[in-house]
Amino acid sequence: SGAKKKKATPKQHTKQHNNSRKARRGKNTKEHIEQKEAVKQEDHMARHSAMLTKLHEEMQPRLKRIKMRLNALDLERQPPKQKRQRKGKKDTRRNAECQPSLPYPG
């Protein structure tokens, strides 16, 4: 007599969403973005390499003439620098070779 009927809410009639599917979708989107960025970077590197190759091809004759002109000057070249040894560092292998090995007393 006094029983109230529950009205159906719109949520009960809609399809339930799978939360794990949403999470995967976001992950795939992130991976997809990373792949796009990697492709963009590879494309950028290829274009950059092509530009440098073209520049090098255009400059090669001019650089060759400059190099030949400098070599023709017959300049006196300085000898390469000698490496200096560090004073504070000890080489244990060299010290071990210089010292004779003594038999163990025993």
Tab-separated table of N, CA, C and O in Angstrom:
chain	number	residue	atom	x	y	z
A	1	SER	N	0.817	-1.178	0.000
A	1	SER	CA	0.000	0.000	0.000
A	1	SER	C	0.859	1.238	0.000
A	1	SER	O	0.679	2.097	-0.835
A	2	GLY	N	1.802	1.382	0.899
A	2	GLY	CA	2.612	2.589	0.928
A	2	GLY	C	4.017	2.359	0.401
A	2	GLY	O	4.908	3.131	0.699
A	3	ALA	N	4.228	1.287	-0.383
A	3	ALA	CA	5.572	0.981	-0.895
A	3	ALA	C	5.920	1.931	-2.031
A	3	ALA	O	5.131	2.139	-2.947
A	4	LYS	N	7.097	2.496	-1.918
A	4	LYS	CA	7.549	3.411	-2.967
A	4	LYS	C	8.397	2.641	-3.975
A	4	LYS	O	9.209	1.807	-3.596
A	5	LYS	N	8.203	2.943	-5.239
A	5	LYS	CA	8.999	2.315	-6.271
A	5	LYS	C	10.274	3.134	-6.471
A	5	LYS	O	10.238	4.360	-6.471
A	6	LYS	N	11.391	2.404	-6.650
A	6	LYS	CA	12.646	3.089	-6.955
A	6	LYS	C	12.648	3.424	-8.431
A	6	LYS	O	12.337	2.589	-9.273
A	7	LYS	N	12.996	4.631	-8.703
A	7	LYS	CA	13.104	5.019	-10.097
A	7	LYS	C	14.468	4.561	-10.616
A	7	LYS	O	15.475	4.640	-9.915
A	8	ALA	N	14.517	4.112	-11.830
A	8	ALA	CA	15.778	3.674	-12.434
A	8	ALA	C	16.645	4.895	-12.722
A	8	ALA	O	16.180	5.875	-13.292
A	9	THR	N	17.870	4.819	-12.291
A	9	THR	CA	18.791	5.923	-12.568
A	9	THR	C	19.426	5.700	-13.931
A	9	THR	O	19.545	4.560	-14.390
A	10	PRO	N	19.833	6.728	-14.592
A	10	PRO	CA	20.437	6.574	-15.925
A	10	PRO	C	21.699	5.689	-15.897
A	10	PRO	O	21.985	5.008	-16.857
A	11	LYS	N	22.420	5.642	-14.791
A	11	LYS	CA	23.636	4.846	-14.712
A	11	LYS	C	23.344	3.356	-14.828
A	11	LYS	O	24.147	2.599	-15.325
A	12	GLN	N	22.175	2.933	-14.364
A	12	GLN	CA	21.849	1.519	-14.412
A	12	GLN	C	21.593	1.053	-15.851
A	12	GLN	O	21.767	-0.111	-16.163
A	13	HIS	N	21.219	1.950	-16.713
A	13	HIS	CA	20.898	1.578	-18.076
A	13	HIS	C	22.078	1.735	-19.026
A	13	HIS	O	22.011	1.300	-20.164
A	14	THR	N	23.137	2.390	-18.562
A	14	THR	CA	24.287	2.593	-19.444
A	14	THR	C	25.275	1.452	-19.293
A	14	THR	O	25.280	0.735	-18.297
A	15	LYS	N	26.101	1.327	-20.304
A	15	LYS	CA	27.104	0.267	-20.309
A	15	LYS	C	28.188	0.611	-19.287
A	15	LYS	O	28.614	1.756	-19.180
A	16	GLN	N	28.604	-0.391	-18.535
A	16	GLN	CA	29.641	-0.155	-17.533
A	16	GLN	C	30.994	-0.050	-18.233
A	16	GLN	O	31.283	-0.796	-19.170
A	17	HIS	N	31.807	0.863	-17.734
A	17	HIS	CA	33.130	1.065	-18.319
A	17	HIS	C	34.152	0.204	-17.593
A	17	HIS	O	34.068	0.007	-16.382
A	18	ASN	N	35.110	-0.258	-18.335
A	18	ASN	CA	36.180	-1.055	-17.760
A	18	ASN	C	37.345	-0.104	-17.454
A	18	ASN	O	37.969	0.451	-18.358
A	19	ASN	N	37.615	0.101	-16.172
A	19	ASN	CA	38.654	1.050	-15.772
A	19	ASN	C	40.038	0.634	-16.247
A	19	ASN	O	40.870	1.467	-16.591
A	20	SER	N	40.317	-0.662	-16.269
A	20	SER	CA	41.639	-1.100	-16.706
A	20	SER	C	41.836	-0.800	-18.192
A	20	SER	O	42.938	-0.527	-18.638
A	21	ARG	N	40.768	-0.817	-18.945
A	21	ARG	CA	40.856	-0.496	-20.368
A	21	ARG	C	41.206	0.978	-20.554
A	21	ARG	O	42.005	1.336	-21.407
A	22	LYS	N	40.631	1.812	-19.711
A	22	LYS	CA	40.944	3.232	-19.769
A	22	LYS	C	42.416	3.463	-19.445
A	22	LYS	O	43.096	4.243	-20.096
A	23	ALA	N	42.911	2.763	-18.438
A	23	ALA	CA	44.307	2.922	-18.045
A	23	ALA	C	45.224	2.495	-19.179
A	23	ALA	O	46.217	3.150	-19.469
A	24	ARG	N	44.902	1.395	-19.843
A	24	ARG	CA	45.711	0.933	-20.963
A	24	ARG	C	45.664	1.933	-22.104
A	24	ARG	O	46.653	2.179	-22.766
A	25	ARG	N	44.507	2.514	-22.324
A	25	ARG	CA	44.370	3.476	-23.405
A	25	ARG	C	45.298	4.659	-23.170
A	25	ARG	O	45.970	5.137	-24.061
A	26	GLY	N	45.370	5.125	-21.927
A	26	GLY	CA	46.263	6.225	-21.602
A	26	GLY	C	47.719	5.851	-21.799
A	26	GLY	O	48.520	6.622	-22.294
A	27	LYS	N	48.060	4.630	-21.427
A	27	LYS	CA	49.432	4.157	-21.579
A	27	LYS	C	49.783	4.069	-23.060
A	27	LYS	O	50.860	4.477	-23.487
A	28	ASN	N	48.862	3.527	-23.843
A	28	ASN	CA	49.100	3.431	-25.278
A	28	ASN	C	49.266	4.812	-25.885
A	28	ASN	O	50.075	5.011	-26.775
A	29	THR	N	48.502	5.771	-25.406
A	29	THR	CA	48.615	7.126	-25.912
A	29	THR	C	49.995	7.680	-25.598
A	29	THR	O	50.634	8.288	-26.454
A	30	LYS	N	50.476	7.442	-24.385
A	30	LYS	CA	51.798	7.925	-23.991
A	30	LYS	C	52.877	7.270	-24.848
A	30	LYS	O	53.788	7.933	-25.340
A	31	GLU	N	52.751	5.953	-25.051
A	31	GLU	CA	53.724	5.240	-25.886
A	31	GLU	C	53.654	5.755	-27.321
A	31	GLU	O	54.677	5.917	-27.977
A	32	HIS	N	52.468	6.019	-27.779
A	32	HIS	CA	52.279	6.515	-29.143
A	32	HIS	C	52.953	7.877	-29.304
A	32	HIS	O	53.602	8.131	-30.320
A	33	ILE	N	52.802	8.724	-28.313
A	33	ILE	CA	53.433	10.046	-28.345
A	33	ILE	C	54.953	9.900	-28.370
A	33	ILE	O	55.642	10.575	-29.128
A	34	GLU	N	55.484	8.988	-27.541
A	34	GLU	CA	56.931	8.769	-27.512
A	34	GLU	C	57.424	8.266	-28.862
A	34	GLU	O	58.489	8.663	-29.321
A	35	GLN	N	56.654	7.388	-29.506
A	35	GLN	CA	57.039	6.883	-30.820
A	35	GLN	C	57.041	8.009	-31.847
A	35	GLN	O	57.943	8.105	-32.677
A	36	LYS	N	56.019	8.877	-31.787
A	36	LYS	CA	55.960	10.007	-32.711
A	36	LYS	C	57.166	10.924	-32.512
A	36	LYS	O	57.767	11.390	-33.472
A	37	GLU	N	57.511	11.181	-31.245
A	37	GLU	CA	58.662	12.040	-30.956
A	37	GLU	C	59.953	11.408	-31.468
A	37	GLU	O	60.819	12.098	-31.989
A	38	ALA	N	60.072	10.093	-31.318
A	38	ALA	CA	61.265	9.403	-31.804
A	38	ALA	C	61.352	9.517	-33.325
A	38	ALA	O	62.427	9.744	-33.873
A	39	VAL	N	60.220	9.376	-33.997
A	39	VAL	CA	60.201	9.498	-35.452
A	39	VAL	C	60.568	10.922	-35.848
A	39	VAL	O	61.347	11.131	-36.784
A	40	LYS	N	60.024	11.907	-35.139
A	40	LYS	CA	60.339	13.306	-35.430
A	40	LYS	C	61.827	13.561	-35.249
A	40	LYS	O	62.452	14.230	-36.062
A	41	GLN	N	62.407	13.018	-34.182
A	41	GLN	CA	63.823	13.219	-33.916
A	41	GLN	C	64.670	12.561	-35.008
A	41	GLN	O	65.633	13.153	-35.491
A	42	GLU	N	64.299	11.330	-35.408
A	42	GLU	CA	65.039	10.652	-36.475
A	42	GLU	C	64.939	11.438	-37.782
A	42	GLU	O	65.924	11.578	-38.510
A	43	ASP	N	63.754	11.962	-38.072
A	43	ASP	CA	63.556	12.752	-39.283
A	43	ASP	C	64.401	14.020	-39.233
A	43	ASP	O	65.043	14.400	-40.205
A	44	HIS	N	64.410	14.660	-38.064
A	44	HIS	CA	65.214	15.873	-37.887
A	44	HIS	C	66.703	15.570	-38.086
A	44	HIS	O	67.412	16.318	-38.754
A	45	MET	N	67.156	14.448	-37.527
A	45	MET	CA	68.564	14.077	-37.658
A	45	MET	C	68.917	13.787	-39.114
A	45	MET	O	69.996	14.172	-39.592
A	46	ALA	N	68.021	13.141	-39.842
A	46	ALA	CA	68.272	12.833	-41.249
A	46	ALA	C	68.357	14.115	-42.074
A	46	ALA	O	69.246	14.254	-42.924
A	47	ARG	N	67.444	15.050	-41.816
A	47	ARG	CA	67.489	16.332	-42.540
A	47	ARG	C	68.763	17.091	-42.216
A	47	ARG	O	69.396	17.668	-43.090
A	48	HIS	N	69.152	17.100	-40.944
A	48	HIS	CA	70.368	17.794	-40.511
A	48	HIS	C	71.592	17.184	-41.189
A	48	HIS	O	72.473	17.898	-41.681
A	49	SER	N	71.654	15.868	-41.232
A	49	SER	CA	72.770	15.181	-41.871
A	49	SER	C	72.830	15.511	-43.358
A	49	SER	O	73.907	15.753	-43.911
A	50	ALA	N	71.679	15.542	-44.014
A	50	ALA	CA	71.631	15.872	-45.440
A	50	ALA	C	72.112	17.297	-45.685
A	50	ALA	O	72.858	17.561	-46.642
A	51	MET	N	71.726	18.215	-44.801
A	51	MET	CA	72.164	19.610	-44.950
A	51	MET	C	73.679	19.724	-44.784
A	51	MET	O	74.341	20.438	-45.543
A	52	LEU	N	74.228	19.019	-43.794
A	52	LEU	CA	75.674	19.074	-43.575
A	52	LEU	C	76.430	18.440	-44.737
A	52	LEU	O	77.496	18.931	-45.130
A	53	THR	N	75.893	17.366	-45.291
A	53	THR	CA	76.532	16.719	-46.441
A	53	THR	C	76.577	17.680	-47.618
A	53	THR	O	77.615	17.822	-48.282
A	54	LYS	N	75.477	18.352	-47.875
A	54	LYS	CA	75.413	19.317	-48.977
A	54	LYS	C	76.407	20.453	-48.742
A	54	LYS	O	77.139	20.853	-49.658
A	55	LEU	N	76.466	20.958	-47.520
A	55	LEU	CA	77.390	22.034	-47.185
A	55	LEU	C	78.835	21.584	-47.385
A	55	LEU	O	79.653	22.303	-47.973
A	56	HIS	N	79.152	20.381	-46.933
A	56	HIS	CA	80.515	19.862	-47.064
A	56	HIS	C	80.899	19.705	-48.536
A	56	HIS	O	82.019	20.022	-48.939
A	57	GLU	N	79.961	19.220	-49.354
A	57	GLU	CA	80.228	19.063	-50.781
A	57	GLU	C	80.489	20.405	-51.440
A	57	GLU	O	81.357	20.523	-52.306
A	58	GLU	N	79.751	21.441	-51.040
A	58	GLU	CA	79.948	22.770	-51.616
A	58	GLU	C	81.269	23.391	-51.167
A	58	GLU	O	81.915	24.088	-51.929
A	59	MET	N	81.668	23.137	-49.929
A	59	MET	CA	82.870	23.768	-49.375
A	59	MET	C	84.159	23.003	-49.680
A	59	MET	O	85.242	23.541	-49.525
A	60	GLN	N	84.055	21.764	-50.096
A	60	GLN	CA	85.234	20.917	-50.257
A	60	GLN	C	86.288	21.520	-51.203
A	60	GLN	O	87.467	21.566	-50.837
A	61	PRO	N	85.936	22.021	-52.388
A	61	PRO	CA	86.978	22.607	-53.247
A	61	PRO	C	87.667	23.820	-52.616
A	61	PRO	O	88.881	23.975	-52.702
A	62	ARG	N	86.891	24.656	-51.957
A	62	ARG	CA	87.464	25.853	-51.323
A	62	ARG	C	88.409	25.457	-50.181
A	62	ARG	O	89.500	26.013	-50.052
A	63	LEU	N	87.987	24.495	-49.361
A	63	LEU	CA	88.835	24.046	-48.254
A	63	LEU	C	90.110	23.391	-48.775
A	63	LEU	O	91.181	23.541	-48.190
A	64	LYS	N	89.996	22.682	-49.886
A	64	LYS	CA	91.166	22.032	-50.480
A	64	LYS	C	92.176	23.080	-50.942
A	64	LYS	O	93.389	22.923	-50.725
A	65	ARG	N	91.697	24.159	-51.582
A	65	ARG	CA	92.599	25.240	-52.023
A	65	ARG	C	93.292	25.891	-50.831
A	65	ARG	O	94.493	26.178	-50.868
A	66	ILE	N	92.537	26.128	-49.757
A	66	ILE	CA	93.127	26.738	-48.551
A	66	ILE	C	94.209	25.836	-47.969
A	66	ILE	O	95.301	26.299	-47.614
A	67	LYS	N	93.922	24.554	-47.897
A	67	LYS	CA	94.889	23.607	-47.348
A	67	LYS	C	96.156	23.560	-48.205
A	67	LYS	O	97.275	23.548	-47.679
A	68	MET	N	95.996	23.541	-49.529
A	68	MET	CA	97.159	23.523	-50.427
A	68	MET	C	97.987	24.793	-50.289
A	68	MET	O	99.222	24.750	-50.284
A	69	ARG	N	97.313	25.945	-50.149
A	69	ARG	CA	98.024	27.221	-49.999
A	69	ARG	C	98.826	27.244	-48.699
A	69	ARG	O	99.986	27.677	-48.672
A	70	LEU	N	98.242	26.749	-47.620
A	70	LEU	CA	98.952	26.718	-46.340
A	70	LEU	C	100.133	25.752	-46.381
A	70	LEU	O	101.200	26.055	-45.838
A	71	ASN	N	99.961	24.612	-47.020
A	71	ASN	CA	101.067	23.660	-47.134
A	71	ASN	C	102.199	24.214	-47.995
A	71	ASN	O	103.369	23.916	-47.763
A	72	ALA	N	101.861	25.037	-48.990
A	72	ALA	CA	102.873	25.610	-49.873
A	72	ALA	C	103.709	26.678	-49.171
A	72	ALA	O	104.811	26.997	-49.617
A	73	LEU	N	103.218	27.232	-48.093
A	73	LEU	CA	103.972	28.273	-47.381
A	73	LEU	C	105.223	27.712	-46.720
A	73	LEU	O	106.122	28.466	-46.366
A	74	ASP	N	105.296	26.426	-46.547
A	74	ASP	CA	106.446	25.760	-45.943
A	74	ASP	C	106.788	26.389	-44.592
A	74	ASP	O	107.917	26.820	-44.342
A	75	LEU	N	105.799	26.491	-43.766
A	75	LEU	CA	105.989	27.051	-42.427
A	75	LEU	C	106.739	26.060	-41.554
A	75	LEU	O	106.629	24.843	-41.719
A	76	GLU	N	107.501	26.612	-40.630
A	76	GLU	CA	108.186	25.740	-39.678
A	76	GLU	C	107.169	25.354	-38.609
A	76	GLU	O	106.613	26.208	-37.933
A	77	ARG	N	106.969	24.085	-38.507
A	77	ARG	CA	105.967	23.613	-37.567
A	77	ARG	C	106.605	23.326	-36.221
A	77	ARG	O	107.747	22.892	-36.140
A	78	GLN	N	105.830	23.560	-35.178
A	78	GLN	CA	106.311	23.249	-33.832
A	78	GLN	C	106.161	21.766	-33.589
A	78	GLN	O	105.200	21.150	-34.041
A	79	PRO	N	107.109	21.177	-32.863
A	79	PRO	CA	106.953	19.758	-32.530
A	79	PRO	C	105.780	19.574	-31.570
A	79	PRO	O	105.394	20.505	-30.857
A	80	PRO	N	105.200	18.395	-31.533
A	80	PRO	CA	104.077	18.170	-30.614
A	80	PRO	C	104.515	18.323	-29.166
A	80	PRO	O	105.674	18.075	-28.826
A	81	LYS	N	103.596	18.757	-28.347
A	81	LYS	CA	103.904	18.963	-26.931
A	81	LYS	C	104.218	17.637	-26.259
A	81	LYS	O	103.608	16.612	-26.565
A	82	GLN	N	105.154	17.684	-25.329
A	82	GLN	CA	105.496	16.502	-24.556
A	82	GLN	C	104.560	16.423	-23.362
A	82	GLN	O	104.278	17.439	-22.720
A	83	LYS	N	104.118	15.223	-23.068
A	83	LYS	CA	103.252	15.040	-21.905
A	83	LYS	C	104.104	15.112	-20.647
A	83	LYS	O	105.168	14.494	-20.562
A	84	ARG	N	103.612	15.885	-19.683
A	84	ARG	CA	104.326	15.991	-18.408
A	84	ARG	C	103.798	14.943	-17.448
A	84	ARG	O	102.613	14.639	-17.425
A	85	GLN	N	104.714	14.420	-16.640
A	85	GLN	CA	104.305	13.445	-15.636
A	85	GLN	C	103.879	14.188	-14.382
A	85	GLN	O	104.479	15.205	-14.012
A	86	ARG	N	102.870	13.663	-13.743
A	86	ARG	CA	102.400	14.279	-12.498
A	86	ARG	C	103.346	13.910	-11.369
A	86	ARG	O	103.777	12.759	-11.253
A	87	LYS	N	103.654	14.885	-10.530
A	87	LYS	CA	104.592	14.650	-9.438
A	87	LYS	C	103.967	13.877	-8.292
A	87	LYS	O	104.616	13.058	-7.660
A	88	GLY	N	102.715	14.115	-7.974
A	88	GLY	CA	102.086	13.529	-6.799
A	88	GLY	C	101.599	12.103	-6.998
A	88	GLY	O	101.320	11.406	-6.049
A	89	LYS	N	101.530	11.656	-8.217
A	89	LYS	CA	100.960	10.339	-8.468
A	89	LYS	C	102.086	9.305	-8.547
A	89	LYS	O	103.089	9.506	-9.220
A	90	LYS	N	101.920	8.201	-7.840
A	90	LYS	CA	102.913	7.145	-7.846
A	90	LYS	C	102.396	5.981	-8.685
A	90	LYS	O	101.233	5.606	-8.595
A	91	ASP	N	103.284	5.414	-9.468
A	91	ASP	CA	102.931	4.232	-10.253
A	91	ASP	C	103.464	3.022	-9.504
A	91	ASP	O	104.666	2.790	-9.469
A	92	THR	N	102.596	2.254	-8.916
A	92	THR	CA	103.015	1.132	-8.070
A	92	THR	C	103.664	0.033	-8.893
A	92	THR	O	104.551	-0.657	-8.410
A	93	ARG	N	103.256	-0.118	-10.146
A	93	ARG	CA	103.870	-1.163	-10.971
A	93	ARG	C	105.331	-0.834	-11.246
A	93	ARG	O	106.192	-1.694	-11.176
A	94	ARG	N	105.638	0.413	-11.536
A	94	ARG	CA	107.008	0.810	-11.817
A	94	ARG	C	107.857	0.653	-10.557
A	94	ARG	O	108.987	0.169	-10.607
A	95	ASN	N	107.310	1.049	-9.415
A	95	ASN	CA	108.042	0.918	-8.152
A	95	ASN	C	108.277	-0.541	-7.809
A	95	ASN	O	109.323	-0.898	-7.283
A	96	ALA	N	107.347	-1.399	-8.113
A	96	ALA	CA	107.488	-2.818	-7.808
A	96	ALA	C	108.569	-3.440	-8.691
A	96	ALA	O	109.309	-4.319	-8.251
A	97	GLU	N	108.707	-2.982	-9.948
A	97	GLU	CA	109.720	-3.523	-10.835
A	97	GLU	C	111.120	-3.102	-10.407
A	97	GLU	O	112.083	-3.828	-10.595
A	98	CYS	N	111.238	-1.900	-9.863
A	98	CYS	CA	112.548	-1.393	-9.463
A	98	CYS	C	113.069	-2.072	-8.197
A	98	CYS	O	114.270	-2.163	-8.018
A	99	GLN	N	112.201	-2.491	-7.347
A	99	GLN	CA	112.626	-3.098	-6.081
A	99	GLN	C	112.764	-4.602	-6.263
A	99	GLN	O	111.866	-5.266	-6.746
A	100	PRO	N	113.923	-5.143	-5.873
A	100	PRO	CA	114.076	-6.595	-6.004
A	100	PRO	C	113.185	-7.310	-4.990
A	100	PRO	O	112.951	-6.828	-3.896
A	101	SER	N	112.690	-8.454	-5.390
A	101	SER	CA	111.836	-9.211	-4.471
A	101	SER	C	112.731	-10.075	-3.566
A	101	SER	O	113.666	-10.724	-4.034
A	102	LEU	N	112.457	-10.012	-2.291
A	102	LEU	CA	113.234	-10.769	-1.312
A	102	LEU	C	112.460	-12.012	-0.922
A	102	LEU	O	111.243	-11.982	-0.821
A	103	PRO	N	113.196	-13.110	-0.700
A	103	PRO	CA	112.482	-14.318	-0.256
A	103	PRO	C	111.953	-14.103	1.154
A	103	PRO	O	112.507	-13.349	1.947
A	104	TYR	N	110.853	-14.768	1.457
A	104	TYR	CA	110.251	-14.653	2.778
A	104	TYR	C	111.142	-15.343	3.805
A	104	TYR	O	111.606	-16.447	3.584
A	105	PRO	N	111.380	-14.665	4.926
A	105	PRO	CA	112.160	-15.344	5.976
A	105	PRO	C	111.300	-16.408	6.626
A	105	PRO	O	110.189	-16.159	7.025
A	106	GLY	N	111.789	-17.544	6.692
A	106	GLY	CA	110.916	-18.512	7.307
A	106	GLY	C	111.434	-19.818	7.556
A	106	GLY	O	112.155	-20.593	7.584
